[in-house]
PDB file of N, CA and C in Angstrom:
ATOM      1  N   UNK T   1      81.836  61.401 132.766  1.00 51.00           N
ATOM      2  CA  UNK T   1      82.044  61.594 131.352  1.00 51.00           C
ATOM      3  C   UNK T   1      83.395  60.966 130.995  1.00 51.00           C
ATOM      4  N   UNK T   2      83.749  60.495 130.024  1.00 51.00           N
ATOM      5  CA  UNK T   2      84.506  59.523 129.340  1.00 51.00           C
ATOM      6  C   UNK T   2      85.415  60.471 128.619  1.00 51.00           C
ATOM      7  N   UNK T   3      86.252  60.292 128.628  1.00 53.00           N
ATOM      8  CA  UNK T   3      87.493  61.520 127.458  1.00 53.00           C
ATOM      9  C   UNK T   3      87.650  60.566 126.127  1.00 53.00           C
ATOM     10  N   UNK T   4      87.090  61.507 125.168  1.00 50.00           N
ATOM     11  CA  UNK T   4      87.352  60.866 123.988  1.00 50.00           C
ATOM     12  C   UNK T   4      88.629  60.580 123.281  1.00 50.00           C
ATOM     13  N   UNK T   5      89.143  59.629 122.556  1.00 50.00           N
ATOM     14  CA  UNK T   5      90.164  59.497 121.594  1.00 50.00           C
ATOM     15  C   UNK T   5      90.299  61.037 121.257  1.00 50.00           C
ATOM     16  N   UNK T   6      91.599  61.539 121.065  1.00 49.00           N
ATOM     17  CA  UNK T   6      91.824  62.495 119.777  1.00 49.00           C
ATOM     18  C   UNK T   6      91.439  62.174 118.379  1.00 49.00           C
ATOM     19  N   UNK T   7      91.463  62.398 117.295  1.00 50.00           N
ATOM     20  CA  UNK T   7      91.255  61.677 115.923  1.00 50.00           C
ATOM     21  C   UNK T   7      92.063  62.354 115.136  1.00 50.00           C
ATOM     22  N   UNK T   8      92.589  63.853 115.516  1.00 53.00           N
ATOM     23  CA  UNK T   8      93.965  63.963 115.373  1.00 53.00           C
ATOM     24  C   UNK T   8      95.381  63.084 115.068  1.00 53.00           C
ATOM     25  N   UNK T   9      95.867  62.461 114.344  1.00 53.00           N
ATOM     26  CA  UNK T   9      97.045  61.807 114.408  1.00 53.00           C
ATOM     27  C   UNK T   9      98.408  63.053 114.309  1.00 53.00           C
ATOM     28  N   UNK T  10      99.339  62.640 115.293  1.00 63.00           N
ATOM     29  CA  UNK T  10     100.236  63.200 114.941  1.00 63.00           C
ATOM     30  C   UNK T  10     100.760  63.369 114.000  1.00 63.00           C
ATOM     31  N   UNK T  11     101.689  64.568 113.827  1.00 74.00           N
ATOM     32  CA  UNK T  11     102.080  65.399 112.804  1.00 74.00           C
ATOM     33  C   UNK T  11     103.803  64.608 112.776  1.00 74.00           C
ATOM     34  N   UNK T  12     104.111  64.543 111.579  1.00 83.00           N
ATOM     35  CA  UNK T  12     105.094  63.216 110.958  1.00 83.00           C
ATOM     36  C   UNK T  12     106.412  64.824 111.071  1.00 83.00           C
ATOM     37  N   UNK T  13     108.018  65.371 111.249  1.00 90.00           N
ATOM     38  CA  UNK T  13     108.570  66.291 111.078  1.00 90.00           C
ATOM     39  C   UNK T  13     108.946  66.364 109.531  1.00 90.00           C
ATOM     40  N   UNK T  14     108.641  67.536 108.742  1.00 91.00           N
ATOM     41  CA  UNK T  14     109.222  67.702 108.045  1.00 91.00           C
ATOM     42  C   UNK T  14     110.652  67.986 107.424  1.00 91.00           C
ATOM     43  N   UNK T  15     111.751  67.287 106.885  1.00 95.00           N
ATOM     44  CA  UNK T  15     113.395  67.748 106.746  1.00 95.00           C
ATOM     45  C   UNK T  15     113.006  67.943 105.448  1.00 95.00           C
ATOM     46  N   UNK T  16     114.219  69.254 105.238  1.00 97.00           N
ATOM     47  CA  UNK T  16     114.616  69.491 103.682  1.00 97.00           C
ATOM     48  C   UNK T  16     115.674  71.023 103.997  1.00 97.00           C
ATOM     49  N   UNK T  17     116.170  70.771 102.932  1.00 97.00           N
ATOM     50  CA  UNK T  17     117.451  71.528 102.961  1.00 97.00           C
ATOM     51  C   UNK T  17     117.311  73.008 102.140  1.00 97.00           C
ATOM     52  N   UNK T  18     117.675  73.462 102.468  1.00 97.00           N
ATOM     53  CA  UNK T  18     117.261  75.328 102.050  1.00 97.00           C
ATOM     54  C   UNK T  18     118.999  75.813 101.836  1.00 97.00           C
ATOM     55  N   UNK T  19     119.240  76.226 100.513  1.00 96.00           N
ATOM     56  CA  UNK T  19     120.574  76.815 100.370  1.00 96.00           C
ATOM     57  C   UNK T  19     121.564  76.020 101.267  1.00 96.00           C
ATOM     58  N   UNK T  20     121.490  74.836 101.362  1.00 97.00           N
ATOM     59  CA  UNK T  20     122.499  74.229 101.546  1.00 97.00           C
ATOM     60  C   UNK T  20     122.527  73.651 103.390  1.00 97.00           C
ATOM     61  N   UNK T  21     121.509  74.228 103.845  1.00 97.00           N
ATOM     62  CA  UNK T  21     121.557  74.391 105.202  1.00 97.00           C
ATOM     63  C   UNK T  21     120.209  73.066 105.544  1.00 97.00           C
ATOM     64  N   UNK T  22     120.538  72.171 106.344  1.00 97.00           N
ATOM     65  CA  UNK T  22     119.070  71.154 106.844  1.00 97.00           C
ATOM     66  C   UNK T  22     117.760  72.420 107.796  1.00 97.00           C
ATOM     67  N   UNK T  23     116.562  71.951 107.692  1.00 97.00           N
ATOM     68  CA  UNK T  23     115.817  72.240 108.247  1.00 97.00           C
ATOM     69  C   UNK T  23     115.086  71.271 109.007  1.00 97.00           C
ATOM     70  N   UNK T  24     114.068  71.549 110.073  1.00 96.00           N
ATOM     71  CA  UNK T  24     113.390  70.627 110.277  1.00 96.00           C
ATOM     72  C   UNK T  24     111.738  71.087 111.143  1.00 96.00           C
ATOM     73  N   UNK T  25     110.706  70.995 110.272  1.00 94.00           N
ATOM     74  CA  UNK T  25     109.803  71.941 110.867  1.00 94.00           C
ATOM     75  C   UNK T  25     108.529  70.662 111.380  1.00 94.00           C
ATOM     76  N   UNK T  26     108.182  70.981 112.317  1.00 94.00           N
ATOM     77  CA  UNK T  26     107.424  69.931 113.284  1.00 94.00           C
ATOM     78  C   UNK T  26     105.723  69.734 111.983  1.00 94.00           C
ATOM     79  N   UNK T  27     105.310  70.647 111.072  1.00 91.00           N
ATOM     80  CA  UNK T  27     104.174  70.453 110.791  1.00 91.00           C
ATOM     81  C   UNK T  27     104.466  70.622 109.664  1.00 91.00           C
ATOM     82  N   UNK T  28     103.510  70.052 108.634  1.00 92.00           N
ATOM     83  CA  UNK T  28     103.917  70.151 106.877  1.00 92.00           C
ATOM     84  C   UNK T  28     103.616  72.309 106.511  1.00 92.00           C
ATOM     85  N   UNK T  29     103.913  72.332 105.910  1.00 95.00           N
ATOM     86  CA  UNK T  29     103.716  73.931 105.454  1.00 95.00           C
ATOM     87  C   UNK T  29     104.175  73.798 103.895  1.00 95.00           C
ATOM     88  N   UNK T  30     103.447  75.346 103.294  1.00 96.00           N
ATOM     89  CA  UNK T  30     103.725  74.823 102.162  1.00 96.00           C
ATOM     90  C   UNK T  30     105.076  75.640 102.174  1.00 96.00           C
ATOM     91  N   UNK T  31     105.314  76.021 100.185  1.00 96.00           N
ATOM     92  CA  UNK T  31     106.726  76.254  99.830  1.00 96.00           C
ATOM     93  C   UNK T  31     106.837  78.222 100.215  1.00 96.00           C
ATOM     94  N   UNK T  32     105.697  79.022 100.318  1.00 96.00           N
ATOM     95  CA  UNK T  32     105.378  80.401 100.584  1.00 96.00           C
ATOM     96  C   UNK T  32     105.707  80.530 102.445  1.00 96.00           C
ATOM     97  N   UNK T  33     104.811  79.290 102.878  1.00 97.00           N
ATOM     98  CA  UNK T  33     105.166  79.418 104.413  1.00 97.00           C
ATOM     99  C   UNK T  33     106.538  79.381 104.601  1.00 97.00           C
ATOM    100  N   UNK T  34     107.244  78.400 104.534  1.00 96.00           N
ATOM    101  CA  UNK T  34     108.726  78.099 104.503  1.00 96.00           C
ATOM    102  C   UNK T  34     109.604  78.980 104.453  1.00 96.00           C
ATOM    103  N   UNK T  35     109.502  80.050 103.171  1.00 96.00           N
ATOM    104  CA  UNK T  35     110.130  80.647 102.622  1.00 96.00           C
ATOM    105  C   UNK T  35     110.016  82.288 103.771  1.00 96.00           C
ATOM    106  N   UNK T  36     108.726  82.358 104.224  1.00 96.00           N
ATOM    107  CA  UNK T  36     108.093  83.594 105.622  1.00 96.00           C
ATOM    108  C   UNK T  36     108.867  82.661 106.782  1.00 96.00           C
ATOM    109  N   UNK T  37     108.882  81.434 107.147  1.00 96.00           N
ATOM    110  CA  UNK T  37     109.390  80.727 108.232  1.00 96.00           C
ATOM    111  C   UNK T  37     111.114  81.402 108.546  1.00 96.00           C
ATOM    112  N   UNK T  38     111.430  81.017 107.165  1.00 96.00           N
ATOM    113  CA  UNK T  38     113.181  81.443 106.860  1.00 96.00           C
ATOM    114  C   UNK T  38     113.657  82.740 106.831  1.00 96.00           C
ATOM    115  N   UNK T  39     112.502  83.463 106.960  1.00 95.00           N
ATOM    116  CA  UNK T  39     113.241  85.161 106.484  1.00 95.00           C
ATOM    117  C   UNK T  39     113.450  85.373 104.863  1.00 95.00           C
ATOM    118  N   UNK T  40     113.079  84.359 104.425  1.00 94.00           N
ATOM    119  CA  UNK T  40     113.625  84.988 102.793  1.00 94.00           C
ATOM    120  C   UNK T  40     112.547  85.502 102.289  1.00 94.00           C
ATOM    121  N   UNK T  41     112.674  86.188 101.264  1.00 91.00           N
ATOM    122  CA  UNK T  41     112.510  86.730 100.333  1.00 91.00           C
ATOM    123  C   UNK T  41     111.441  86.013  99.455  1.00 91.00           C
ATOM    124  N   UNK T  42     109.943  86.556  98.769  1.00 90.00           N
ATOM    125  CA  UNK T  42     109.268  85.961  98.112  1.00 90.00           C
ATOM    126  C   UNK T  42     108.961  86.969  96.733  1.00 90.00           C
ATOM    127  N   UNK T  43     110.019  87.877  96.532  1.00 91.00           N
ATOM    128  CA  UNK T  43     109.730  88.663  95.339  1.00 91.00           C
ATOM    129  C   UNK T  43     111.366  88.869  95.090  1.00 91.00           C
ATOM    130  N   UNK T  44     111.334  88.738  93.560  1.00 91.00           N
ATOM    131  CA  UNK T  44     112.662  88.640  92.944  1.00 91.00           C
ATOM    132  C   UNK T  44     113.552  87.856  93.282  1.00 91.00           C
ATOM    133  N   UNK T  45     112.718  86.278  93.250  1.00 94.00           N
ATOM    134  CA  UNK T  45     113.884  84.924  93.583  1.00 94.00           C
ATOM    135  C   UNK T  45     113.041  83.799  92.612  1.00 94.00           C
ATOM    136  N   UNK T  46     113.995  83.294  92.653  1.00 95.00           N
ATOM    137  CA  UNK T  46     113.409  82.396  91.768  1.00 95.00           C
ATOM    138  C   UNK T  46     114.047  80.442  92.984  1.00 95.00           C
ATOM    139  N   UNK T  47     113.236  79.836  92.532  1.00 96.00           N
ATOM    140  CA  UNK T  47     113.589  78.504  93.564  1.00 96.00           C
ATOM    141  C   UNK T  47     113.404  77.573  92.479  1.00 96.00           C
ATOM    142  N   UNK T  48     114.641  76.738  92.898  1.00 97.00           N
ATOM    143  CA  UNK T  48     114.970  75.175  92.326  1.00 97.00           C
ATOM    144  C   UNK T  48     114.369  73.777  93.188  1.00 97.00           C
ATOM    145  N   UNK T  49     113.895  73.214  92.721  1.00 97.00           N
ATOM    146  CA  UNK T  49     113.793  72.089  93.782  1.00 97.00           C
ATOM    147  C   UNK T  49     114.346  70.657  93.419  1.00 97.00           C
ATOM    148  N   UNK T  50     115.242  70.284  93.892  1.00 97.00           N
ATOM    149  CA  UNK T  50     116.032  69.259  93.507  1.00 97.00           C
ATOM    150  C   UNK T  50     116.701  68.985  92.292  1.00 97.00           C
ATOM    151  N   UNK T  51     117.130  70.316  91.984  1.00 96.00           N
ATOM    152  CA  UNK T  51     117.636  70.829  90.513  1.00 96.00           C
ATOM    153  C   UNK T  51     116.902  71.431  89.706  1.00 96.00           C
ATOM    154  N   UNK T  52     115.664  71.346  89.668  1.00 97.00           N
ATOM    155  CA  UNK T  52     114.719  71.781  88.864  1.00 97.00           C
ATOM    156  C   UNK T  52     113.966  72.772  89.069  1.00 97.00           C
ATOM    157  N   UNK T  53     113.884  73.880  88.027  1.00 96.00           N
ATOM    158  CA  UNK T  53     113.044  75.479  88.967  1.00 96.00           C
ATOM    159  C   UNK T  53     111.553  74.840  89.217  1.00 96.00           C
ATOM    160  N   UNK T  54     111.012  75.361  90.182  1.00 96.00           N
ATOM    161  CA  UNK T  54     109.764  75.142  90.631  1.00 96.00           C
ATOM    162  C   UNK T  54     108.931  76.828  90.302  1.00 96.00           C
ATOM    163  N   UNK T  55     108.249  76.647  89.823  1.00 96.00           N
ATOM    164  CA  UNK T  55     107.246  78.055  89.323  1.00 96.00           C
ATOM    165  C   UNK T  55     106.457  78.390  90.101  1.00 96.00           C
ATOM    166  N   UNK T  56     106.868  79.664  90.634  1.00 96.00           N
ATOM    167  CA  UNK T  56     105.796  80.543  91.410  1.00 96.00           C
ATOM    168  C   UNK T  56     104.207  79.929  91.950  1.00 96.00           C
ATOM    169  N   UNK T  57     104.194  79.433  90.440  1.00 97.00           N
ATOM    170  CA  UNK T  57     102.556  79.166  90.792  1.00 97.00           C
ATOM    171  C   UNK T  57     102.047  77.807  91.641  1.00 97.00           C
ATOM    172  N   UNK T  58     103.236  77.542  91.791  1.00 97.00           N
ATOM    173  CA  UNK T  58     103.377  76.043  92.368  1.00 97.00           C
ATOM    174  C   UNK T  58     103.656  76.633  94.232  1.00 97.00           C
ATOM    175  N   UNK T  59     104.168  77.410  94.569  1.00 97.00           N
ATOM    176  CA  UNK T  59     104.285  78.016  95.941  1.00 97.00           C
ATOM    177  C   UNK T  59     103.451  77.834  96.962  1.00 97.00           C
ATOM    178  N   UNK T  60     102.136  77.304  96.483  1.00 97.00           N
ATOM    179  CA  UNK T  60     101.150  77.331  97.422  1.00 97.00           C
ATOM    180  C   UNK T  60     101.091  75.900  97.834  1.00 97.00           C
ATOM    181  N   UNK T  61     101.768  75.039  97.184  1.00 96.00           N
ATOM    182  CA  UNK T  61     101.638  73.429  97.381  1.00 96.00           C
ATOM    183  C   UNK T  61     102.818  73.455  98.679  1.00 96.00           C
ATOM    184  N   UNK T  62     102.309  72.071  99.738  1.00 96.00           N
ATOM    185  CA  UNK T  62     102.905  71.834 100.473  1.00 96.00           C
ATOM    186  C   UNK T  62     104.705  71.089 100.095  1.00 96.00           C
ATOM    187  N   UNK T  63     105.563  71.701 100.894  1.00 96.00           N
ATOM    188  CA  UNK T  63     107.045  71.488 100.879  1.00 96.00           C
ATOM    189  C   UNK T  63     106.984  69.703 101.097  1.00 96.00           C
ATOM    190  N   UNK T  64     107.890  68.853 100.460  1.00 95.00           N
ATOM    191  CA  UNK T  64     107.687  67.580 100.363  1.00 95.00           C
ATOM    192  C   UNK T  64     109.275  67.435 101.384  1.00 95.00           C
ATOM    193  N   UNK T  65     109.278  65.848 101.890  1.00 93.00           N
ATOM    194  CA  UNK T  65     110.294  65.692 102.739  1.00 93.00           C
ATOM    195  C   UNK T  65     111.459  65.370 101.935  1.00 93.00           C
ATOM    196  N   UNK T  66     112.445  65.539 102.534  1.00 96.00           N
ATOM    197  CA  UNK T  66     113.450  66.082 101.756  1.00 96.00           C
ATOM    198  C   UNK T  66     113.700  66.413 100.647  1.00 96.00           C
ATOM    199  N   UNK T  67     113.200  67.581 100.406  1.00 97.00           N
ATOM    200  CA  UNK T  67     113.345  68.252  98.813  1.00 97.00           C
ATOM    201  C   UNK T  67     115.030  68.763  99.398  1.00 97.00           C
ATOM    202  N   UNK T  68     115.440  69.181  98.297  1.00 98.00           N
ATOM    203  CA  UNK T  68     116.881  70.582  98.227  1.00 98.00           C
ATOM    204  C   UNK T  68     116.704  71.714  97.574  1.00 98.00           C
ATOM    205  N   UNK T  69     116.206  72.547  98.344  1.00 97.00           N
ATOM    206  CA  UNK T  69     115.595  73.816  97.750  1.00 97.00           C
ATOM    207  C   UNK T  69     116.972  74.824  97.836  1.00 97.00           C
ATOM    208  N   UNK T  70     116.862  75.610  96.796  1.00 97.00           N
ATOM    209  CA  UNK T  70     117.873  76.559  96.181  1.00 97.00           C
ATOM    210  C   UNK T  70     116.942  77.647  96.334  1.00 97.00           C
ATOM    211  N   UNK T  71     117.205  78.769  96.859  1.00 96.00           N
ATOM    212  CA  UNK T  71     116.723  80.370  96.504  1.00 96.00           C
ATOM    213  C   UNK T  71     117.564  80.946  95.680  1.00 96.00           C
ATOM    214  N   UNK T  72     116.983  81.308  94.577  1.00 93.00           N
ATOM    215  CA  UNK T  72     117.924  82.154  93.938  1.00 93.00           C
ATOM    216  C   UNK T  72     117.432  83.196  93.134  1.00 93.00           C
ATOM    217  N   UNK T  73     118.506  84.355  93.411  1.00 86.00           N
ATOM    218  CA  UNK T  73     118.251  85.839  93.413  1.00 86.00           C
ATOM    219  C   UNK T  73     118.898  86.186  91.892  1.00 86.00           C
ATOM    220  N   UNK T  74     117.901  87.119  91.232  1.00 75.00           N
ATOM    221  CA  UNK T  74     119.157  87.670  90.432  1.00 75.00           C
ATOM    222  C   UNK T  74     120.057  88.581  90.269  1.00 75.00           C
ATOM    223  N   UNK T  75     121.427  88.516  89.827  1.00 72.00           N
ATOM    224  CA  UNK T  75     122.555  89.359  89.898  1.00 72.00           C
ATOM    225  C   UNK T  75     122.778  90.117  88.946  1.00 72.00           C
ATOM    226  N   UNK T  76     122.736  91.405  89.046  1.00 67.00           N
ATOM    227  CA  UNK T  76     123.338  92.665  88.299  1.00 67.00           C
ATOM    228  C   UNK T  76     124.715  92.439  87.795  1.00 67.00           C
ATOM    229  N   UNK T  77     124.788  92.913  86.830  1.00 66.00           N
ATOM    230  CA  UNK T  77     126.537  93.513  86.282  1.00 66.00           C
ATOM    231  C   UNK T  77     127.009  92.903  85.149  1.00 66.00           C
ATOM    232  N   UNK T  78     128.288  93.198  84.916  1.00 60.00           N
ATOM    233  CA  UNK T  78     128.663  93.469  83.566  1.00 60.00           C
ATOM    234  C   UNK T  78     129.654  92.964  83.002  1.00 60.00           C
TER     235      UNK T  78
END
C-alpha cells in the first residue's frame, strides 16, 4: 500500500499584538478563542482593533495577522 499525500497544507503562524504585548499562535482562531487563549475576559470589555472598536458581534470571525488589539474594561469613579 502506497501512503497518500496529506491534502492538509500547513498552517501559516498567526502574530498580533494584545494590549501592547506580541503574540504568536501556530493556527488561525477566531477573536472569542484568543481572548479564552489569553485569560481575558469576554464580558464587560469592550476591544479595539487597530484603533477602531470591533463589535461583539464580530467575535466569532477569525483574528487577522497582525491586527493591534486593545481590551478594554470599563472604569468606575468620580
Amino acid at each position: 500500500m502506497t501512503a497518500q499525500p496529506s491534502s492538509a497544507s500547513p498552517s501559516i503562524p498567526v502574530g498580533v499584538t494584545v494590549n501592547g504585548t506580541d503574540h504568536v499562535f501556530a493556527e488561525p482562531l477566531t477573536v472569542r478563542e484568543l481572548l479564552e487563549r489569553l485569560e481575558l475576559p469576554c464580558r464587560g470589555v469592550a476591544l479595539a482593533v487597530d484603533g477602531a472598536l470591533f463589535p461583539k458581534s464580530r467575535w466569532d470571525e477569525q483574528v487577522g495577522r497582525g491586527w493591534e488589539i486593545e481590551v478594554l474594561t470599563a472604569v468606575q469613579g468620580g
